[in-house]
């Protein structure tokens, strides 16, 4: 029987970052690159320009440590409005999470990336949209749209279960916008944005760490680690974690509290794609 000191949560961080649009969620990843982590980003927002600019300013020598793949469904115009021509983004994401391989890039299974890597989903919001289009695509004749929502929610939960499982041996960051929901008891709470309303309150249960990016006084951006009146936050070491960190260094400091500095490993040539 293993002792608690050997629990797998000591090895990897699984973090959910929430925040409103423009609160600095993606740019905050820069401090992790500076700290020596390698990022593997599934980009559903097509919004990595900010990260690129900050990394080129702060640590241009480490730009090769970021690998990404942008996954977006293709839309076309129709008399009924824009529609997805072929829902591929969700399926392509599943393939990448099984084996990070496409074109001339082959980094192997993300489950084996190890403690110096971080798999990033940016963002859960648009990932959820792709899951909904996938659910519609596999059941286009459904008479009740709730079947699409149910299928998409099951797909998203399965991915979160995979990312946070003991067998997925690498760090994970899932970035999400905030959806504010009026609860039956009259309270108003903020949850990660996903398909429908039933899934959003369930998502944080998969993560040991939940943090919030927020903007104060128009310019002061921080990473909040202590729960607010509207959004529940958590981490395994609340006694060692500061209540908030500056956005520029916050994620690196968050990870430093939870684990050792990542071991540096040489980047394999011709396998990494610049941001």
PDB file of C-alpha atoms in Angstrom:
ATOM      1  CA  UNK A   1       0.000   0.000   0.000  1.00  0.00           C
ATOM      2  CA  UNK A   2       1.583   3.342  -1.050  1.00  0.00           C
ATOM      3  CA  UNK A   3       1.995   6.150   1.444  1.00  0.00           C
ATOM      4  CA  UNK A   4       0.314   9.501   0.882  1.00  0.00           C
ATOM      5  CA  UNK A   5       3.716  11.061   0.168  1.00  0.00           C
ATOM      6  CA  UNK A   6       3.769   9.081  -3.100  1.00  0.00           C
ATOM      7  CA  UNK A   7       0.430  10.402  -4.345  1.00  0.00           C
ATOM      8  CA  UNK A   8       0.559  11.284  -8.061  1.00  0.00           C
ATOM      9  CA  UNK A   9      -0.669  14.850  -7.449  1.00  0.00           C
ATOM     10  CA  UNK A  10       2.828  15.617  -6.123  1.00  0.00           C
ATOM     11  CA  UNK A  11       4.249  15.222  -9.631  1.00  0.00           C
ATOM     12  CA  UNK A  12       1.956  17.220 -11.922  1.00  0.00           C
ATOM     13  CA  UNK A  13      -0.238  20.315 -11.793  1.00  0.00           C
ATOM     14  CA  UNK A  14      -3.693  20.265 -13.370  1.00  0.00           C
ATOM     15  CA  UNK A  15      -4.899  23.869 -13.440  1.00  0.00           C
ATOM     16  CA  UNK A  16      -8.106  25.524 -14.629  1.00  0.00           C
ATOM     17  CA  UNK A  17      -7.692  29.251 -15.329  1.00  0.00           C
ATOM     18  CA  UNK A  18     -10.844  31.328 -15.613  1.00  0.00           C
ATOM     19  CA  UNK A  19     -11.230  34.948 -16.615  1.00  0.00           C
ATOM     20  CA  UNK A  20     -13.191  37.448 -18.653  1.00  0.00           C
ATOM     21  CA  UNK A  21     -12.101  38.296 -22.174  1.00  0.00           C
ATOM     22  CA  UNK A  22      -9.017  40.545 -22.124  1.00  0.00           C
ATOM     23  CA  UNK A  23      -8.001  39.648 -18.576  1.00  0.00           C
ATOM     24  CA  UNK A  24      -4.614  38.298 -19.708  1.00  0.00           C
ATOM     25  CA  UNK A  25      -5.194  34.551 -19.549  1.00  0.00           C
ATOM     26  CA  UNK A  26      -3.145  33.541 -22.593  1.00  0.00           C
ATOM     27  CA  UNK A  27      -0.384  36.118 -22.104  1.00  0.00           C
ATOM     28  CA  UNK A  28       0.077  34.881 -18.527  1.00  0.00           C
ATOM     29  CA  UNK A  29       1.625  31.701 -19.950  1.00  0.00           C
ATOM     30  CA  UNK A  30       4.779  33.735 -20.720  1.00  0.00           C
ATOM     31  CA  UNK A  31       6.150  33.379 -17.185  1.00  0.00           C
ATOM     32  CA  UNK A  32       6.017  29.587 -17.495  1.00  0.00           C
ATOM     33  CA  UNK A  33       8.098  29.728 -20.669  1.00  0.00           C
ATOM     34  CA  UNK A  34      10.562  31.992 -18.876  1.00  0.00           C
ATOM     35  CA  UNK A  35      10.718  29.481 -16.014  1.00  0.00           C
ATOM     36  CA  UNK A  36      11.757  26.727 -18.421  1.00  0.00           C
ATOM     37  CA  UNK A  37       8.540  24.868 -19.143  1.00  0.00           C
ATOM     38  CA  UNK A  38       7.738  23.636 -22.646  1.00  0.00           C
ATOM     39  CA  UNK A  39       4.207  24.433 -23.810  1.00  0.00           C
ATOM     40  CA  UNK A  40       2.108  22.249 -26.089  1.00  0.00           C
ATOM     41  CA  UNK A  41      -0.949  24.313 -26.986  1.00  0.00           C
ATOM     42  CA  UNK A  42      -4.194  23.213 -28.618  1.00  0.00           C
ATOM     43  CA  UNK A  43      -5.307  26.611 -29.893  1.00  0.00           C
ATOM     44  CA  UNK A  44      -9.058  26.914 -30.492  1.00  0.00           C
ATOM     45  CA  UNK A  45      -9.184  30.713 -30.172  1.00  0.00           C
ATOM     46  CA  UNK A  46      -6.588  31.538 -32.847  1.00  0.00           C
ATOM     47  CA  UNK A  47      -5.341  34.114 -30.347  1.00  0.00           C
ATOM     48  CA  UNK A  48      -1.665  33.357 -29.654  1.00  0.00           C
ATOM     49  CA  UNK A  49      -0.324  36.640 -31.012  1.00  0.00           C
ATOM     50  CA  UNK A  50      -0.156  38.174 -27.527  1.00  0.00           C
ATOM     51  CA  UNK A  51       1.778  35.199 -26.181  1.00  0.00           C
ATOM     52  CA  UNK A  52       4.200  35.406 -29.094  1.00  0.00           C
ATOM     53  CA  UNK A  53       4.878  39.100 -28.534  1.00  0.00           C
ATOM     54  CA  UNK A  54       5.440  38.704 -24.787  1.00  0.00           C
ATOM     55  CA  UNK A  55       7.730  35.700 -25.195  1.00  0.00           C
ATOM     56  CA  UNK A  56       9.763  37.513 -27.850  1.00  0.00           C
ATOM     57  CA  UNK A  57      10.173  40.382 -25.395  1.00  0.00           C
ATOM     58  CA  UNK A  58      10.833  38.413 -22.208  1.00  0.00           C
ATOM     59  CA  UNK A  59      12.663  35.265 -23.347  1.00  0.00           C
ATOM     60  CA  UNK A  60      13.155  35.105 -27.127  1.00  0.00           C
ATOM     61  CA  UNK A  61      15.718  32.326 -26.712  1.00  0.00           C
ATOM     62  CA  UNK A  62      12.908  30.043 -25.487  1.00  0.00           C
ATOM     63  CA  UNK A  63      10.382  30.638 -28.278  1.00  0.00           C
ATOM     64  CA  UNK A  64      11.240  27.169 -29.646  1.00  0.00           C
ATOM     65  CA  UNK A  65       9.854  25.643 -26.433  1.00  0.00           C
ATOM     66  CA  UNK A  66       6.319  26.473 -27.586  1.00  0.00           C
ATOM     67  CA  UNK A  67       4.567  24.076 -29.948  1.00  0.00           C
ATOM     68  CA  UNK A  68       1.003  24.709 -31.028  1.00  0.00           C
ATOM     69  CA  UNK A  69      -1.693  23.570 -33.351  1.00  0.00           C
ATOM     70  CA  UNK A  70      -4.627  25.790 -34.231  1.00  0.00           C
ATOM     71  CA  UNK A  71      -7.881  23.829 -34.518  1.00  0.00           C
ATOM     72  CA  UNK A  72     -10.918  25.622 -35.883  1.00  0.00           C
ATOM     73  CA  UNK A  73     -13.910  24.286 -37.768  1.00  0.00           C
ATOM     74  CA  UNK A  74     -14.393  25.742 -41.225  1.00  0.00           C
ATOM     75  CA  UNK A  75     -17.535  27.776 -41.885  1.00  0.00           C
ATOM     76  CA  UNK A  76     -19.294  28.624 -45.123  1.00  0.00           C
ATOM     77  CA  UNK A  77     -22.146  30.996 -45.944  1.00  0.00           C
ATOM     78  CA  UNK A  78     -25.639  29.661 -46.606  1.00  0.00           C
ATOM     79  CA  UNK A  79     -29.143  31.130 -46.969  1.00  0.00           C
ATOM     80  CA  UNK A  80     -29.763  30.050 -43.360  1.00  0.00           C
ATOM     81  CA  UNK A  81     -26.597  31.753 -42.104  1.00  0.00           C
ATOM     82  CA  UNK A  82     -23.013  30.544 -41.568  1.00  0.00           C
ATOM     83  CA  UNK A  83     -22.651  26.807 -41.029  1.00  0.00           C
ATOM     84  CA  UNK A  84     -19.817  24.387 -40.351  1.00  0.00           C
ATOM     85  CA  UNK A  85     -18.857  22.561 -43.519  1.00  0.00           C
ATOM     86  CA  UNK A  86     -17.030  19.715 -41.779  1.00  0.00           C
ATOM     87  CA  UNK A  87     -16.764  19.451 -37.955  1.00  0.00           C
ATOM     88  CA  UNK A  88     -13.155  18.294 -37.550  1.00  0.00           C
ATOM     89  CA  UNK A  89     -11.685  20.404 -34.724  1.00  0.00           C
ATOM     90  CA  UNK A  90     -12.929  18.241 -31.845  1.00  0.00           C
ATOM     91  CA  UNK A  91     -11.830  14.974 -33.456  1.00  0.00           C
ATOM     92  CA  UNK A  92      -8.443  16.432 -34.405  1.00  0.00           C
ATOM     93  CA  UNK A  93      -7.974  17.510 -30.782  1.00  0.00           C
ATOM     94  CA  UNK A  94      -8.662  13.967 -29.565  1.00  0.00           C
ATOM     95  CA  UNK A  95      -6.087  12.629 -32.004  1.00  0.00           C
ATOM     96  CA  UNK A  96      -3.525  15.148 -30.787  1.00  0.00           C
ATOM     97  CA  UNK A  97      -4.156  14.222 -27.145  1.00  0.00           C
ATOM     98  CA  UNK A  98      -3.552  10.586 -28.055  1.00  0.00           C
ATOM     99  CA  UNK A  99      -0.433  11.268 -30.149  1.00  0.00           C
ATOM    100  CA  UNK A 100       0.911  14.768 -30.844  1.00  0.00           C
ATOM    101  CA  UNK A 101       1.534  14.083 -34.521  1.00  0.00           C
ATOM    102  CA  UNK A 102       0.675  15.976 -37.702  1.00  0.00           C
ATOM    103  CA  UNK A 103       2.468  16.959 -40.905  1.00  0.00           C
ATOM    104  CA  UNK A 104       6.209  16.584 -40.134  1.00  0.00           C
ATOM    105  CA  UNK A 105       5.761  16.950 -36.358  1.00  0.00           C
ATOM    106  CA  UNK A 106       5.770  13.883 -34.112  1.00  0.00           C
ATOM    107  CA  UNK A 107       6.220  14.482 -30.375  1.00  0.00           C
ATOM    108  CA  UNK A 108       4.605  11.242 -29.229  1.00  0.00           C
ATOM    109  CA  UNK A 109       1.817  10.722 -26.677  1.00  0.00           C
ATOM    110  CA  UNK A 110       1.108  13.800 -24.507  1.00  0.00           C
ATOM    111  CA  UNK A 111       0.456  11.442 -21.602  1.00  0.00           C
ATOM    112  CA  UNK A 112       4.221  10.830 -21.550  1.00  0.00           C
ATOM    113  CA  UNK A 113       5.461  14.412 -21.972  1.00  0.00           C
ATOM    114  CA  UNK A 114       6.605  14.552 -18.355  1.00  0.00           C
ATOM    115  CA  UNK A 115       6.931  17.231 -15.646  1.00  0.00           C
ATOM    116  CA  UNK A 116       8.784  19.825 -17.755  1.00  0.00           C
ATOM    117  CA  UNK A 117       5.888  20.110 -20.235  1.00  0.00           C
ATOM    118  CA  UNK A 118       2.450  21.692 -20.001  1.00  0.00           C
ATOM    119  CA  UNK A 119      -0.438  20.742 -22.283  1.00  0.00           C
ATOM    120  CA  UNK A 120      -2.666  23.806 -22.738  1.00  0.00           C
ATOM    121  CA  UNK A 121      -6.276  23.942 -23.958  1.00  0.00           C
ATOM    122  CA  UNK A 122      -6.920  27.524 -25.123  1.00  0.00           C
ATOM    123  CA  UNK A 123      -9.750  27.873 -24.650  1.00  0.00           C
ATOM    124  CA  UNK A 124     -12.377  25.555 -23.198  1.00  0.00           C
ATOM    125  CA  UNK A 125     -14.981  28.008 -24.488  1.00  0.00           C
ATOM    126  CA  UNK A 126     -14.242  27.416 -28.177  1.00  0.00           C
ATOM    127  CA  UNK A 127     -13.278  23.802 -27.563  1.00  0.00           C
ATOM    128  CA  UNK A 128     -16.844  23.375 -26.302  1.00  0.00           C
ATOM    129  CA  UNK A 129     -18.179  24.939 -29.501  1.00  0.00           C
ATOM    130  CA  UNK A 130     -16.228  22.398 -31.535  1.00  0.00           C
ATOM    131  CA  UNK A 131     -17.624  19.581 -29.364  1.00  0.00           C
ATOM    132  CA  UNK A 132     -21.154  20.819 -30.069  1.00  0.00           C
ATOM    133  CA  UNK A 133     -20.524  20.894 -33.830  1.00  0.00           C
ATOM    134  CA  UNK A 134     -19.067  17.389 -33.590  1.00  0.00           C
ATOM    135  CA  UNK A 135     -22.186  16.164 -31.755  1.00  0.00           C
ATOM    136  CA  UNK A 136     -24.395  17.691 -34.440  1.00  0.00           C
ATOM    137  CA  UNK A 137     -22.284  16.119 -37.163  1.00  0.00           C
ATOM    138  CA  UNK A 138     -22.590  12.569 -35.835  1.00  0.00           C
ATOM    139  CA  UNK A 139     -26.356  12.925 -35.315  1.00  0.00           C
ATOM    140  CA  UNK A 140     -27.562  15.491 -37.886  1.00  0.00           C
ATOM    141  CA  UNK A 141     -31.168  14.243 -37.945  1.00  0.00           C
ATOM    142  CA  UNK A 142     -31.788  14.542 -34.203  1.00  0.00           C
ATOM    143  CA  UNK A 143     -35.280  15.888 -33.589  1.00  0.00           C
ATOM    144  CA  UNK A 144     -34.421  17.152 -30.121  1.00  0.00           C
ATOM    145  CA  UNK A 145     -31.400  19.544 -29.892  1.00  0.00           C
ATOM    146  CA  UNK A 146     -30.867  18.350 -26.339  1.00  0.00           C
ATOM    147  CA  UNK A 147     -29.273  15.255 -27.864  1.00  0.00           C
ATOM    148  CA  UNK A 148     -26.556  17.472 -29.350  1.00  0.00           C
ATOM    149  CA  UNK A 149     -25.984  19.246 -26.056  1.00  0.00           C
ATOM    150  CA  UNK A 150     -25.877  15.944 -24.180  1.00  0.00           C
ATOM    151  CA  UNK A 151     -23.411  14.410 -26.636  1.00  0.00           C
ATOM    152  CA  UNK A 152     -21.151  17.475 -26.537  1.00  0.00           C
ATOM    153  CA  UNK A 153     -21.172  17.580 -22.730  1.00  0.00           C
ATOM    154  CA  UNK A 154     -20.258  13.903 -22.508  1.00  0.00           C
ATOM    155  CA  UNK A 155     -17.420  14.446 -24.973  1.00  0.00           C
ATOM    156  CA  UNK A 156     -16.022  17.399 -23.026  1.00  0.00           C
ATOM    157  CA  UNK A 157     -16.229  15.558 -19.712  1.00  0.00           C
ATOM    158  CA  UNK A 158     -14.397  12.588 -21.211  1.00  0.00           C
ATOM    159  CA  UNK A 159     -11.546  14.863 -22.333  1.00  0.00           C
ATOM    160  CA  UNK A 160     -11.313  16.509 -18.898  1.00  0.00           C
ATOM    161  CA  UNK A 161     -11.284  13.083 -17.264  1.00  0.00           C
ATOM    162  CA  UNK A 162      -8.413  12.096 -19.557  1.00  0.00           C
ATOM    163  CA  UNK A 163      -6.369  15.246 -18.911  1.00  0.00           C
ATOM    164  CA  UNK A 164      -6.703  14.987 -15.136  1.00  0.00           C
ATOM    165  CA  UNK A 165      -6.271  11.217 -14.886  1.00  0.00           C
ATOM    166  CA  UNK A 166      -3.333   9.538 -13.156  1.00  0.00           C
ATOM    167  CA  UNK A 167      -2.165   8.111 -16.483  1.00  0.00           C
ATOM    168  CA  UNK A 168      -1.830  11.548 -18.131  1.00  0.00           C
ATOM    169  CA  UNK A 169       1.648  12.231 -16.791  1.00  0.00           C
ATOM    170  CA  UNK A 170       2.215  15.844 -17.683  1.00  0.00           C
ATOM    171  CA  UNK A 171       1.042  19.222 -16.435  1.00  0.00           C
ATOM    172  CA  UNK A 172      -2.222  20.592 -17.802  1.00  0.00           C
ATOM    173  CA  UNK A 173      -3.689  24.081 -18.069  1.00  0.00           C
ATOM    174  CA  UNK A 174      -7.227  24.589 -19.340  1.00  0.00           C
ATOM    175  CA  UNK A 175      -8.161  28.211 -20.047  1.00  0.00           C
ATOM    176  CA  UNK A 176     -11.803  29.286 -19.924  1.00  0.00           C
ATOM    177  CA  UNK A 177     -13.953  32.367 -20.052  1.00  0.00           C
ATOM    178  CA  UNK A 178     -16.417  32.906 -17.210  1.00  0.00           C
ATOM    179  CA  UNK A 179     -20.156  32.296 -17.445  1.00  0.00           C
ATOM    180  CA  UNK A 180     -22.246  33.936 -14.719  1.00  0.00           C
ATOM    181  CA  UNK A 181     -25.245  31.838 -13.694  1.00  0.00           C
ATOM    182  CA  UNK A 182     -28.240  32.626 -11.479  1.00  0.00           C
ATOM    183  CA  UNK A 183     -28.638  29.644  -9.166  1.00  0.00           C
ATOM    184  CA  UNK A 184     -32.004  28.380  -7.866  1.00  0.00           C
ATOM    185  CA  UNK A 185     -31.150  29.635  -4.355  1.00  0.00           C
ATOM    186  CA  UNK A 186     -30.901  33.205  -5.665  1.00  0.00           C
ATOM    187  CA  UNK A 187     -27.113  33.432  -5.672  1.00  0.00           C
ATOM    188  CA  UNK A 188     -25.140  34.393  -8.761  1.00  0.00           C
ATOM    189  CA  UNK A 189     -21.933  32.463  -9.415  1.00  0.00           C
ATOM    190  CA  UNK A 190     -19.262  32.374 -12.089  1.00  0.00           C
ATOM    191  CA  UNK A 191     -18.383  29.077 -13.764  1.00  0.00           C
ATOM    192  CA  UNK A 192     -16.234  27.989 -16.732  1.00  0.00           C
ATOM    193  CA  UNK A 193     -17.992  28.543 -20.054  1.00  0.00           C
ATOM    194  CA  UNK A 194     -19.060  25.297 -21.713  1.00  0.00           C
ATOM    195  CA  UNK A 195     -21.927  23.840 -23.735  1.00  0.00           C
ATOM    196  CA  UNK A 196     -25.251  24.414 -22.002  1.00  0.00           C
ATOM    197  CA  UNK A 197     -25.606  25.263 -18.337  1.00  0.00           C
ATOM    198  CA  UNK A 198     -25.516  21.847 -16.657  1.00  0.00           C
ATOM    199  CA  UNK A 199     -21.847  21.127 -17.359  1.00  0.00           C
ATOM    200  CA  UNK A 200     -20.287  24.406 -16.202  1.00  0.00           C
ATOM    201  CA  UNK A 201     -20.589  23.798 -12.408  1.00  0.00           C
ATOM    202  CA  UNK A 202     -19.178  20.275 -12.855  1.00  0.00           C
ATOM    203  CA  UNK A 203     -15.952  21.264 -14.646  1.00  0.00           C
ATOM    204  CA  UNK A 204     -13.996  22.591 -11.598  1.00  0.00           C
ATOM    205  CA  UNK A 205     -14.433  19.227  -9.873  1.00  0.00           C
ATOM    206  CA  UNK A 206     -11.887  17.720 -12.241  1.00  0.00           C
ATOM    207  CA  UNK A 207      -9.113  20.099 -11.166  1.00  0.00           C
ATOM    208  CA  UNK A 208      -7.117  20.351  -7.944  1.00  0.00           C
ATOM    209  CA  UNK A 209      -6.213  23.936  -8.854  1.00  0.00           C
ATOM    210  CA  UNK A 210      -8.518  26.703 -10.076  1.00  0.00           C
ATOM    211  CA  UNK A 211      -7.297  30.304 -10.478  1.00  0.00           C
ATOM    212  CA  UNK A 212      -8.803  33.533 -11.780  1.00  0.00           C
ATOM    213  CA  UNK A 213      -7.324  36.197 -14.057  1.00  0.00           C
ATOM    214  CA  UNK A 214      -8.894  39.562 -13.398  1.00  0.00           C
ATOM    215  CA  UNK A 215      -8.400  43.229 -14.178  1.00  0.00           C
ATOM    216  CA  UNK A 216      -8.634  45.919 -11.514  1.00  0.00           C
ATOM    217  CA  UNK A 217      -8.829  49.654 -12.092  1.00  0.00           C
ATOM    218  CA  UNK A 218      -8.662  49.130 -15.819  1.00  0.00           C
ATOM    219  CA  UNK A 219      -4.945  48.181 -16.007  1.00  0.00           C
ATOM    220  CA  UNK A 220      -3.885  46.191 -12.943  1.00  0.00           C
ATOM    221  CA  UNK A 221      -4.125  42.545 -13.941  1.00  0.00           C
ATOM    222  CA  UNK A 222      -3.639  39.804 -11.371  1.00  0.00           C
ATOM    223  CA  UNK A 223      -3.973  36.062 -10.892  1.00  0.00           C
ATOM    224  CA  UNK A 224      -6.287  35.459  -7.957  1.00  0.00           C
ATOM    225  CA  UNK A 225      -5.871  32.256  -5.942  1.00  0.00           C
ATOM    226  CA  UNK A 226      -8.343  32.934  -3.129  1.00  0.00           C
ATOM    227  CA  UNK A 227     -12.047  32.411  -3.769  1.00  0.00           C
ATOM    228  CA  UNK A 228     -14.202  35.458  -4.404  1.00  0.00           C
ATOM    229  CA  UNK A 229     -17.858  35.957  -3.540  1.00  0.00           C
ATOM    230  CA  UNK A 230     -18.834  34.847  -7.060  1.00  0.00           C
ATOM    231  CA  UNK A 231     -16.128  32.398  -8.175  1.00  0.00           C
ATOM    232  CA  UNK A 232     -14.809  29.444  -6.178  1.00  0.00           C
ATOM    233  CA  UNK A 233     -11.028  28.946  -6.433  1.00  0.00           C
ATOM    234  CA  UNK A 234      -8.705  26.333  -4.971  1.00  0.00           C
ATOM    235  CA  UNK A 235      -5.191  24.872  -4.898  1.00  0.00           C
ATOM    236  CA  UNK A 236      -3.444  22.092  -2.941  1.00  0.00           C
ATOM    237  CA  UNK A 237      -1.307  24.518  -0.858  1.00  0.00           C
ATOM    238  CA  UNK A 238      -3.521  27.438   0.196  1.00  0.00           C
ATOM    239  CA  UNK A 239      -1.306  27.928   3.281  1.00  0.00           C
ATOM    240  CA  UNK A 240       1.733  28.578   1.043  1.00  0.00           C
ATOM    241  CA  UNK A 241       0.060  30.366  -1.864  1.00  0.00           C
ATOM    242  CA  UNK A 242      -0.274  34.141  -1.965  1.00  0.00           C
ATOM    243  CA  UNK A 243      -3.818  35.450  -2.340  1.00  0.00           C
ATOM    244  CA  UNK A 244      -2.889  36.975  -5.681  1.00  0.00           C
ATOM    245  CA  UNK A 245       0.085  37.355  -8.015  1.00  0.00           C
ATOM    246  CA  UNK A 246       0.975  39.863 -10.744  1.00  0.00           C
ATOM    247  CA  UNK A 247      -0.150  38.623 -14.152  1.00  0.00           C
ATOM    248  CA  UNK A 248       3.397  38.874 -15.505  1.00  0.00           C
ATOM    249  CA  UNK A 249       4.916  36.348 -13.078  1.00  0.00           C
ATOM    250  CA  UNK A 250       1.865  34.755 -11.475  1.00  0.00           C
ATOM    251  CA  UNK A 251       1.680  31.371 -13.177  1.00  0.00           C
ATOM    252  CA  UNK A 252       5.373  30.672 -12.678  1.00  0.00           C
ATOM    253  CA  UNK A 253       5.020  31.554  -8.997  1.00  0.00           C
ATOM    254  CA  UNK A 254       1.874  29.414  -8.741  1.00  0.00           C
ATOM    255  CA  UNK A 255       3.713  26.408 -10.191  1.00  0.00           C
ATOM    256  CA  UNK A 256       6.781  27.073  -8.029  1.00  0.00           C
ATOM    257  CA  UNK A 257       4.704  26.748  -4.869  1.00  0.00           C
ATOM    258  CA  UNK A 258       3.365  23.390  -6.009  1.00  0.00           C
ATOM    259  CA  UNK A 259       6.482  21.793  -7.504  1.00  0.00           C
ATOM    260  CA  UNK A 260      10.185  21.945  -8.256  1.00  0.00           C
ATOM    261  CA  UNK A 261      11.644  24.004 -11.070  1.00  0.00           C
ATOM    262  CA  UNK A 262      11.351  22.066 -14.351  1.00  0.00           C
ATOM    263  CA  UNK A 263      14.378  20.182 -15.570  1.00  0.00           C
ATOM    264  CA  UNK A 264      15.738  21.629 -18.779  1.00  0.00           C
ATOM    265  CA  UNK A 265      15.767  19.338 -21.793  1.00  0.00           C
ATOM    266  CA  UNK A 266      17.142  20.093 -25.271  1.00  0.00           C
ATOM    267  CA  UNK A 267      14.574  20.796 -27.957  1.00  0.00           C
ATOM    268  CA  UNK A 268      14.609  18.241 -30.762  1.00  0.00           C
ATOM    269  CA  UNK A 269      15.384  19.855 -34.114  1.00  0.00           C
ATOM    270  CA  UNK A 270      12.705  20.057 -36.817  1.00  0.00           C
ATOM    271  CA  UNK A 271       9.972  18.944 -34.423  1.00  0.00           C
ATOM    272  CA  UNK A 272       8.901  22.276 -33.014  1.00  0.00           C
ATOM    273  CA  UNK A 273       6.952  24.999 -34.668  1.00  0.00           C
ATOM    274  CA  UNK A 274       7.381  28.623 -33.725  1.00  0.00           C
ATOM    275  CA  UNK A 275       4.485  30.667 -32.418  1.00  0.00           C
TER     276      UNK A 275
END
